[in-house]
CSV table of C-alpha atoms in Angstrom, one decimal:
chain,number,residue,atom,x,y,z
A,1,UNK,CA,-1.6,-7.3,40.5
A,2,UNK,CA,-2.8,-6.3,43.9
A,3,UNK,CA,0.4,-7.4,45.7
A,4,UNK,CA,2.9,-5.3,43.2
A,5,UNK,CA,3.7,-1.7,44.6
A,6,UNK,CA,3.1,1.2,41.8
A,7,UNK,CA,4.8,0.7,38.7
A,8,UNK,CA,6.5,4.0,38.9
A,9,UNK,CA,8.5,2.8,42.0
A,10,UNK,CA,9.8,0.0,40.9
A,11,UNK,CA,10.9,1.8,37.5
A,12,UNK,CA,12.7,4.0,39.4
A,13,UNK,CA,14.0,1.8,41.9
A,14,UNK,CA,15.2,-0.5,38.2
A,15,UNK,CA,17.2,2.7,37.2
A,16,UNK,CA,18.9,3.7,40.4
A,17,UNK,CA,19.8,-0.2,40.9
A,18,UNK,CA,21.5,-0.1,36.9
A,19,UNK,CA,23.1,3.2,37.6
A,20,UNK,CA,24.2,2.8,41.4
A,21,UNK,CA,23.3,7.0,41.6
A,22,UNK,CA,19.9,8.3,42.9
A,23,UNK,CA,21.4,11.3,40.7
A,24,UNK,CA,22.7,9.1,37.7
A,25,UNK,CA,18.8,7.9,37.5
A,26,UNK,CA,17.4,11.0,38.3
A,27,UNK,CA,19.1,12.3,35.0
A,28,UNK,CA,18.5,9.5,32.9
A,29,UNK,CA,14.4,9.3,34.0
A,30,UNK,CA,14.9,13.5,33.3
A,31,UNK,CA,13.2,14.0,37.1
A,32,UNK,CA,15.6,15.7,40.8
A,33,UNK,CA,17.3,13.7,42.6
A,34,UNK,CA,14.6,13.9,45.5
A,35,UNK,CA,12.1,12.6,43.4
A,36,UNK,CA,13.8,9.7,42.8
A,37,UNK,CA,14.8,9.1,46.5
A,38,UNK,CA,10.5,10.1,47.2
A,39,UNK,CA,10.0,6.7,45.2
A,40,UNK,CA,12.6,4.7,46.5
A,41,UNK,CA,11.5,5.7,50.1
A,42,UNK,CA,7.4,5.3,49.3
A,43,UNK,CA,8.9,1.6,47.6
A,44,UNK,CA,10.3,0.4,51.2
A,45,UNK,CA,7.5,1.4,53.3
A,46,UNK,CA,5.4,-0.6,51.1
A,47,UNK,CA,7.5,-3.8,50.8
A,48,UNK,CA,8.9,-3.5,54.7
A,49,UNK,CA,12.4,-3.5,53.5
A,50,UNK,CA,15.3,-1.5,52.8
A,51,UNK,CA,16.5,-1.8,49.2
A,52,UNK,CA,19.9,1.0,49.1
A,53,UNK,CA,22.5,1.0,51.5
A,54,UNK,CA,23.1,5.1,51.4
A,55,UNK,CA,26.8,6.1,51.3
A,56,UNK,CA,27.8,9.9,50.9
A,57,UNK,CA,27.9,10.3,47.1
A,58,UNK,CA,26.6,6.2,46.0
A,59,UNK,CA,24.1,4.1,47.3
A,60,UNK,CA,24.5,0.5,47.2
A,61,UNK,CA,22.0,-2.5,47.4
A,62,UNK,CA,21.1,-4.6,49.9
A,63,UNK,CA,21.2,-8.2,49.5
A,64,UNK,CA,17.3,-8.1,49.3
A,65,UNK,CA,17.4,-5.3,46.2
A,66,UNK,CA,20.2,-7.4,44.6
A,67,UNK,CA,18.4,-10.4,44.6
A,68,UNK,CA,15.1,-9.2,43.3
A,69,UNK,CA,16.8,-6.8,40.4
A,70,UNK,CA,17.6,-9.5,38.2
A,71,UNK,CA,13.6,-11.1,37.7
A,72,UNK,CA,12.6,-7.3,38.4
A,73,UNK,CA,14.5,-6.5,34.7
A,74,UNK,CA,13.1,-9.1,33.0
A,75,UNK,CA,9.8,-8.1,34.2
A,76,UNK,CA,10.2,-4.7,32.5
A,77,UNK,CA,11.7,-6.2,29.5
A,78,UNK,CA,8.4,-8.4,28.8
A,79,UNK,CA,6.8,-5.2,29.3
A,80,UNK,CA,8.3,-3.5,27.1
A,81,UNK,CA,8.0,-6.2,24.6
A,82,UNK,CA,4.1,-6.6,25.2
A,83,UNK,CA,3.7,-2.5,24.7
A,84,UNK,CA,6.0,-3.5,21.3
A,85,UNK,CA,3.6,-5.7,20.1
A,86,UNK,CA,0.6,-3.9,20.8
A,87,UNK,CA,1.8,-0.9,19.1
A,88,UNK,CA,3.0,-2.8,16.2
A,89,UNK,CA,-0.4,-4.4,16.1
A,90,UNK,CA,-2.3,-1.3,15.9
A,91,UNK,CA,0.2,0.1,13.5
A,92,UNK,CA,0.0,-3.3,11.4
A,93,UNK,CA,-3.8,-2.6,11.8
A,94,UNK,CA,-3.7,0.7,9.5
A,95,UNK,CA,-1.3,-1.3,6.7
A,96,UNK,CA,-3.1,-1.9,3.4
A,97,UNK,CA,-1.0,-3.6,0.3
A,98,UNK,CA,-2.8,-3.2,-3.0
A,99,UNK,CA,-1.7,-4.6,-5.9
A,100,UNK,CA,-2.4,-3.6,-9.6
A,101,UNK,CA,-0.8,-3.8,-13.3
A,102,UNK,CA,2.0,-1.3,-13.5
A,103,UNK,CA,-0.1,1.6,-15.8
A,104,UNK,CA,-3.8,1.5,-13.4
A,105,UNK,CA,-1.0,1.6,-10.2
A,106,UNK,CA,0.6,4.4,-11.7
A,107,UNK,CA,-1.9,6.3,-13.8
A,108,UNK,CA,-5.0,5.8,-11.5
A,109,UNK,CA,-4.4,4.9,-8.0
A,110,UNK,CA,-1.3,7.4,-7.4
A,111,UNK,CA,-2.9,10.6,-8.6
A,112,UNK,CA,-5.9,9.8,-6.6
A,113,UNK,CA,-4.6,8.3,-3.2
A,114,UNK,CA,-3.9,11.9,-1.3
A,115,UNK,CA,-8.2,11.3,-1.1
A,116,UNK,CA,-7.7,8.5,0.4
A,117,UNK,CA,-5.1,9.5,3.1
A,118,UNK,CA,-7.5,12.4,3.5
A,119,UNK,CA,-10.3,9.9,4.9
A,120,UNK,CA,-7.7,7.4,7.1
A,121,UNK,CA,-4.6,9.6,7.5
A,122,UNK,CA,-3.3,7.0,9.7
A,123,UNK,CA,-3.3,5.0,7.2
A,124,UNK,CA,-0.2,3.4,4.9
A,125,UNK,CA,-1.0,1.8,1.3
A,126,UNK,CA,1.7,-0.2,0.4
A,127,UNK,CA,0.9,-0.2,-3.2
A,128,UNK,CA,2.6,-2.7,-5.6
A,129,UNK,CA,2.7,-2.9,-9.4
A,130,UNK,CA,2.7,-6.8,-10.9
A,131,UNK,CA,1.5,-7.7,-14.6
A,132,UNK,CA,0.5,-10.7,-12.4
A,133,UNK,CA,-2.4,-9.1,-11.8
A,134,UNK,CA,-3.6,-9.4,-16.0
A,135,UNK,CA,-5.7,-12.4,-16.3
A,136,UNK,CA,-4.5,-13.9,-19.6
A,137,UNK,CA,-8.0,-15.7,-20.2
A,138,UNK,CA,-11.5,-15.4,-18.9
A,139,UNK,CA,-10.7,-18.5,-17.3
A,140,UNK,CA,-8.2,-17.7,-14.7
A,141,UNK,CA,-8.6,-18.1,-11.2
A,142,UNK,CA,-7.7,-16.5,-8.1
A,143,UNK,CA,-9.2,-17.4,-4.4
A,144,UNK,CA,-8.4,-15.9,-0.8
A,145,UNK,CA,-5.6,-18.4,-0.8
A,146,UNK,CA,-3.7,-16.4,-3.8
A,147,UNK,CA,-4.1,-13.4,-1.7
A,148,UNK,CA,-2.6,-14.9,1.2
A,149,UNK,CA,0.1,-16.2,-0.1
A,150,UNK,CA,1.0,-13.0,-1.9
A,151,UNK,CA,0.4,-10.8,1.1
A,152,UNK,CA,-2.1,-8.8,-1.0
A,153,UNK,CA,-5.1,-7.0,0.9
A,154,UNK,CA,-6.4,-5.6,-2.4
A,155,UNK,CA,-5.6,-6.3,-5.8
A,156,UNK,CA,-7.2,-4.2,-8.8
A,157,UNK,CA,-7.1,-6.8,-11.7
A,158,UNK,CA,-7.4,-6.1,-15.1
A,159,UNK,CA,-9.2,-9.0,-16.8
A,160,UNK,CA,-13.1,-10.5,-16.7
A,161,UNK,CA,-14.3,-11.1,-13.5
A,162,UNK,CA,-15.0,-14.7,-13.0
A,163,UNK,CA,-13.8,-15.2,-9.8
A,164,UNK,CA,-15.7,-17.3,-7.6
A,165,UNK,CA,-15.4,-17.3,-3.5
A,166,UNK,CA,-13.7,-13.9,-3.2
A,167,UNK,CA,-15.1,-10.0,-3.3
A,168,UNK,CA,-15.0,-8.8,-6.8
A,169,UNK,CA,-16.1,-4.9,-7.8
A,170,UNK,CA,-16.0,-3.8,-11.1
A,171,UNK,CA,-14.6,-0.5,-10.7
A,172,UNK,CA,-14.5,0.8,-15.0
A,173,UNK,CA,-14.0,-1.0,-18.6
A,174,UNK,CA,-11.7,-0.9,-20.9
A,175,UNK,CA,-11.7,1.0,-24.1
A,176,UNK,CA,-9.0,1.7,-26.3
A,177,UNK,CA,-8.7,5.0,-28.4
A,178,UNK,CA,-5.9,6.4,-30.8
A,179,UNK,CA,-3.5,9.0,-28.7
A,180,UNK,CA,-0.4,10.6,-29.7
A,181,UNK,CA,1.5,13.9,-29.5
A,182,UNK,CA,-0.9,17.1,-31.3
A,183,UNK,CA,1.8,17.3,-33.8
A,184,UNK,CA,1.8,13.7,-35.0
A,185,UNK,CA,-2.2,14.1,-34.7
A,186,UNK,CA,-2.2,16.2,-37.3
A,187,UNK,CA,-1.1,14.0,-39.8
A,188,UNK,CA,-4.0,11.7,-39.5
A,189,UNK,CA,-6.6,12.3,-41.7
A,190,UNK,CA,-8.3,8.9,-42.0
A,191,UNK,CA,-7.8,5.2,-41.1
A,192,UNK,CA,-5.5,4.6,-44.1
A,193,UNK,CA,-3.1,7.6,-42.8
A,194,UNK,CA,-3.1,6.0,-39.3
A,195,UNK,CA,-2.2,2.6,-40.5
A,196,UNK,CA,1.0,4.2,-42.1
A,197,UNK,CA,2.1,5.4,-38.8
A,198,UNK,CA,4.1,4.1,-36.2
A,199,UNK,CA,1.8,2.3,-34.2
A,200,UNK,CA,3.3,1.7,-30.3
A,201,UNK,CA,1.9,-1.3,-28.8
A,202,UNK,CA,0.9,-2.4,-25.2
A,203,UNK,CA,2.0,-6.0,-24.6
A,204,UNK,CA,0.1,-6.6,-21.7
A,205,UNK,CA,-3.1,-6.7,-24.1
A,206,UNK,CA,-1.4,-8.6,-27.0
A,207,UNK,CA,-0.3,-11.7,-24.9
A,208,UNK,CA,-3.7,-12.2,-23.5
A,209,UNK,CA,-5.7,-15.0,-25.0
A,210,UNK,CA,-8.2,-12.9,-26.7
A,211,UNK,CA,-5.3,-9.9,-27.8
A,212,UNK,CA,-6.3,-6.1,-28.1
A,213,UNK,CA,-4.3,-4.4,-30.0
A,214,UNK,CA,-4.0,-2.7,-32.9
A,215,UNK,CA,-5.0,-5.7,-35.3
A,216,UNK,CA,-8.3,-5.7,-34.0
A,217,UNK,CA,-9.0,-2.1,-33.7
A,218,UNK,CA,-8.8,-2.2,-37.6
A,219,UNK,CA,-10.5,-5.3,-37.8
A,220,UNK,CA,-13.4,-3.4,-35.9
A,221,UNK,CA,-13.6,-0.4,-38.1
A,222,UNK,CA,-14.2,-2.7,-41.1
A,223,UNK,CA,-10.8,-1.4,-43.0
A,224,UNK,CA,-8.4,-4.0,-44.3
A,225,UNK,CA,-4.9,-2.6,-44.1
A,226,UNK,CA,-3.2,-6.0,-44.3
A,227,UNK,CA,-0.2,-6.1,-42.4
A,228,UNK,CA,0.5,-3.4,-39.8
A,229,UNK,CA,4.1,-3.1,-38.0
A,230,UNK,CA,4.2,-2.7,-34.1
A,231,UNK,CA,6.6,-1.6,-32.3
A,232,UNK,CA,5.4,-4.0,-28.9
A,233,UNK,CA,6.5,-2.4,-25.3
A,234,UNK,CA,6.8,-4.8,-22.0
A,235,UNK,CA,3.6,-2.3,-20.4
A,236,UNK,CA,1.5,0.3,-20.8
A,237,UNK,CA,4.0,2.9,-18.9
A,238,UNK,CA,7.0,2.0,-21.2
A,239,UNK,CA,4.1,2.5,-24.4
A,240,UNK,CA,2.9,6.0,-23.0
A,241,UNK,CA,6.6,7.3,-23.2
A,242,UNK,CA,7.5,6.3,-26.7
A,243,UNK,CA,4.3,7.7,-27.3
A,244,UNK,CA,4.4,11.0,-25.5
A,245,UNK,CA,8.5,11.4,-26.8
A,246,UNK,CA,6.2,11.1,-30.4
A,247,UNK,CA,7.1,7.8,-31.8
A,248,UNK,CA,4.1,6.6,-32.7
A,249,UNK,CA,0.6,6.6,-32.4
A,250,UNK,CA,-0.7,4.0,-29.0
A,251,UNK,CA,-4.2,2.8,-28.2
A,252,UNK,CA,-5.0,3.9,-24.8
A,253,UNK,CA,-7.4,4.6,-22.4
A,254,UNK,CA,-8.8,8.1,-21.6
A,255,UNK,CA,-9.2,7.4,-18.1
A,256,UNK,CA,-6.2,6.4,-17.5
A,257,UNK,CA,-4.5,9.0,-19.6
A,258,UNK,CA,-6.4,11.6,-18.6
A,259,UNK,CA,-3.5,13.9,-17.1
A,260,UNK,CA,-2.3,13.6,-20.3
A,261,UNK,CA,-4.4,14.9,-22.6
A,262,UNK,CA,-5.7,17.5,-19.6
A,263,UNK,CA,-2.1,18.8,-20.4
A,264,UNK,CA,-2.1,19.2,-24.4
A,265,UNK,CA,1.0,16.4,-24.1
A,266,UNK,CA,-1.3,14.0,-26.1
A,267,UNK,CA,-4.7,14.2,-28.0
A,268,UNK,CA,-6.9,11.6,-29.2
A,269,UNK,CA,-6.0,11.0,-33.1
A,270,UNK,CA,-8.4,9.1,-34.2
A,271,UNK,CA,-11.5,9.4,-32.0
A,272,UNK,CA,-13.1,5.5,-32.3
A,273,UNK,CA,-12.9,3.6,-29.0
A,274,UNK,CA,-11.9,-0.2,-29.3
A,275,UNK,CA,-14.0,-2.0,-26.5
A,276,UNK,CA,-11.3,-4.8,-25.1
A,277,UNK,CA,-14.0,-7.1,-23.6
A,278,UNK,CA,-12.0,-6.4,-20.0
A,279,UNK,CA,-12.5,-4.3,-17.2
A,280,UNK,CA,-11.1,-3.4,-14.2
A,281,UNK,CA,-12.1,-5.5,-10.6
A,282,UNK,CA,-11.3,-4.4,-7.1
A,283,UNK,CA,-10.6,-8.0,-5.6
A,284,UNK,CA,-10.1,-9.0,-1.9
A,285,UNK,CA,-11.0,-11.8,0.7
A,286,UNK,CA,-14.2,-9.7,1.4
A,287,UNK,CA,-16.3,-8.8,4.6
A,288,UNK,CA,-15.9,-10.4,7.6
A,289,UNK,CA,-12.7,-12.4,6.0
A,290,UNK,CA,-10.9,-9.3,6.0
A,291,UNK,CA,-9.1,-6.3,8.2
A,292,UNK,CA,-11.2,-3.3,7.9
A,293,UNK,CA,-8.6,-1.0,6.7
A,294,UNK,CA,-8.9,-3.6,3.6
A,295,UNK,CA,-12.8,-2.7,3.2
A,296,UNK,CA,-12.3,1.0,3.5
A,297,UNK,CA,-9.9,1.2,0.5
A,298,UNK,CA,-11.4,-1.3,-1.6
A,299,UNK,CA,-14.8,0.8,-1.1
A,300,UNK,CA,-12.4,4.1,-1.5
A,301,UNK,CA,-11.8,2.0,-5.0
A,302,UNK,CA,-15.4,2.0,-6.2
A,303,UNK,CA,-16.0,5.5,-4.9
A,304,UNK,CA,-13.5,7.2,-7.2
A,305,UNK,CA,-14.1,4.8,-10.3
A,306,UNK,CA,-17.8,6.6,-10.2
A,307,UNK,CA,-16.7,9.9,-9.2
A,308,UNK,CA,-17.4,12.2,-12.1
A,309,UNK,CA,-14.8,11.9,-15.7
A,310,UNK,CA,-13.4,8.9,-13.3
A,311,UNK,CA,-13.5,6.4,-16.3
């Protein structure tokens, strides 16, 4: 590094070589015409030789100039690709993809994540919603490796917890209450009443191993209504619209509802909570395995799930 002339020079010499025109460069670099000739003329005095051949109106190079510009451009084009990647890498640096089930993405994470951007405003969450993230028995497993694979810094899983050889942070349980519109409310009176309703279904909880749905929120009240119809939705978002357009009565959560009954859209109908047996887990590679953008959010996680009316 000690034998290259200023970096400046040789950009400008680079320019005025492309553009044959100490004016053409000086207009392209946005600097006069004498600036550009300044740094040509401090750039032979250093090296000991003439690089332009001046003419009235061009300038032309010598065969020194013309034999250096080639290696001299790719010089500046590795540099320009080594800035590239060290911009990209401190940009990449500040990237976070979180993964959750379609309803905690949308319901949970999304209301809240202007907080988030608030602490790291550099930051970008790339935020995906995947019912892969449901574990469909207490027995499922997920490692570091899954996480890699799947690009995933974070993922918020809905299911039990028993993951072994990765971070795992309970961020709230699930439980399960009556909501509809205040209109259809108002019909319900009693259990037997609710059982004649239409009764909109979640099917992200009823294909799990051990279902929770609407079968065993009777079965838990002790009432025998024998058999119920349900009108099954692919996810919780799909179930929250029938419900909300008043086609039926869904068991939901209040926390993740909770901008809906805050607006009067829906009310709980039946107040007796249905306790699923799942929770919620923040789960990542954990520290020292992972980028520290990935701690901050997954710590921004278990911040806001005890906030306050959080869960």
């Amino acid at each position: 590094m000690s034998r290259l002339p200023p970096l400046i020079a040789l950009s400008y010499f680079e320019v005025a070589a492309r553009t044959g025109s100490f004016a053409a460069a000086a207009k392209e670099l946005h600097v006069t015409p004498a600036a550009i000739s300044h740094q040509i003329k401090a750039l032979e005095d250093y090296l000991g030789v003439e690089l332009f051949v001046r003419h009235h109106r061009r300038v032309s190079l010598t065969p020194a100039a013309r034999v250096a510009l080639p290696e001299l451009q790719e010089g500046f084009q590795a540099l320009g690709r080594a800035v590239d990647r060290i911009r990209s890498h401190d940009e990449a640096s500040l990237i976070v993809t979180v993964c959750s089930e379609p309803l905690f993405a949308t319901k949970w994470i999304v209301p809240r994540l202007h907080r988030f951007y608030a602490r790291c405003p550099k930051a970008e969450v790339r935020l995906q919603a995947s019912l892969h993230t449901v574990d469909r028995s207490p027995d499922t497993a997920i490692g570091i490796n899954d996480l890699k694979r799947a690009g995933i810094d974070v993922s918020v899983r809905l299911g039990y917890g028993r993951y072994t050889g990765i971070e795992v942070q309970r961020l709230m349980g699930v439980e399960l209450v009556p909501l509809s519109t205040p209109e259809l409310a108002s019909m319900v009176s009693d259990v037997g009443t609710l059982a004649a309703c239409s009764l909109l279904c979640d099917g992200t909880l009823t294909r799990l191993d051990k279902p929770c749905g609407w079968r065993q929120w009777f079965h838990q009240q002790g009432v025998d209504v024998g058999p119920v119809r349900e009108l099954r939705f692919g996810n919780g978002l799909l179930t929250l619209e029938a419900a909300m357009a008043g086609q039926g009565v869904m068991l939901g959560s209040r926390a993740l509802h909770h901008g809906e009954l805050a607006a009067g859209k829906l009310v709980v109908a039946f107040d007796r909570p249905l306790d699923c047996g799942l929770a919620y887990f923040a789960v990542s590679a954990g520290p020292g395995k992972e980028r520290s953008i990935a701690t901050m959010f997954r710590e921004w996680l278990l911040e806001e799930a005890h906030l306050p009316g959080a869960q």
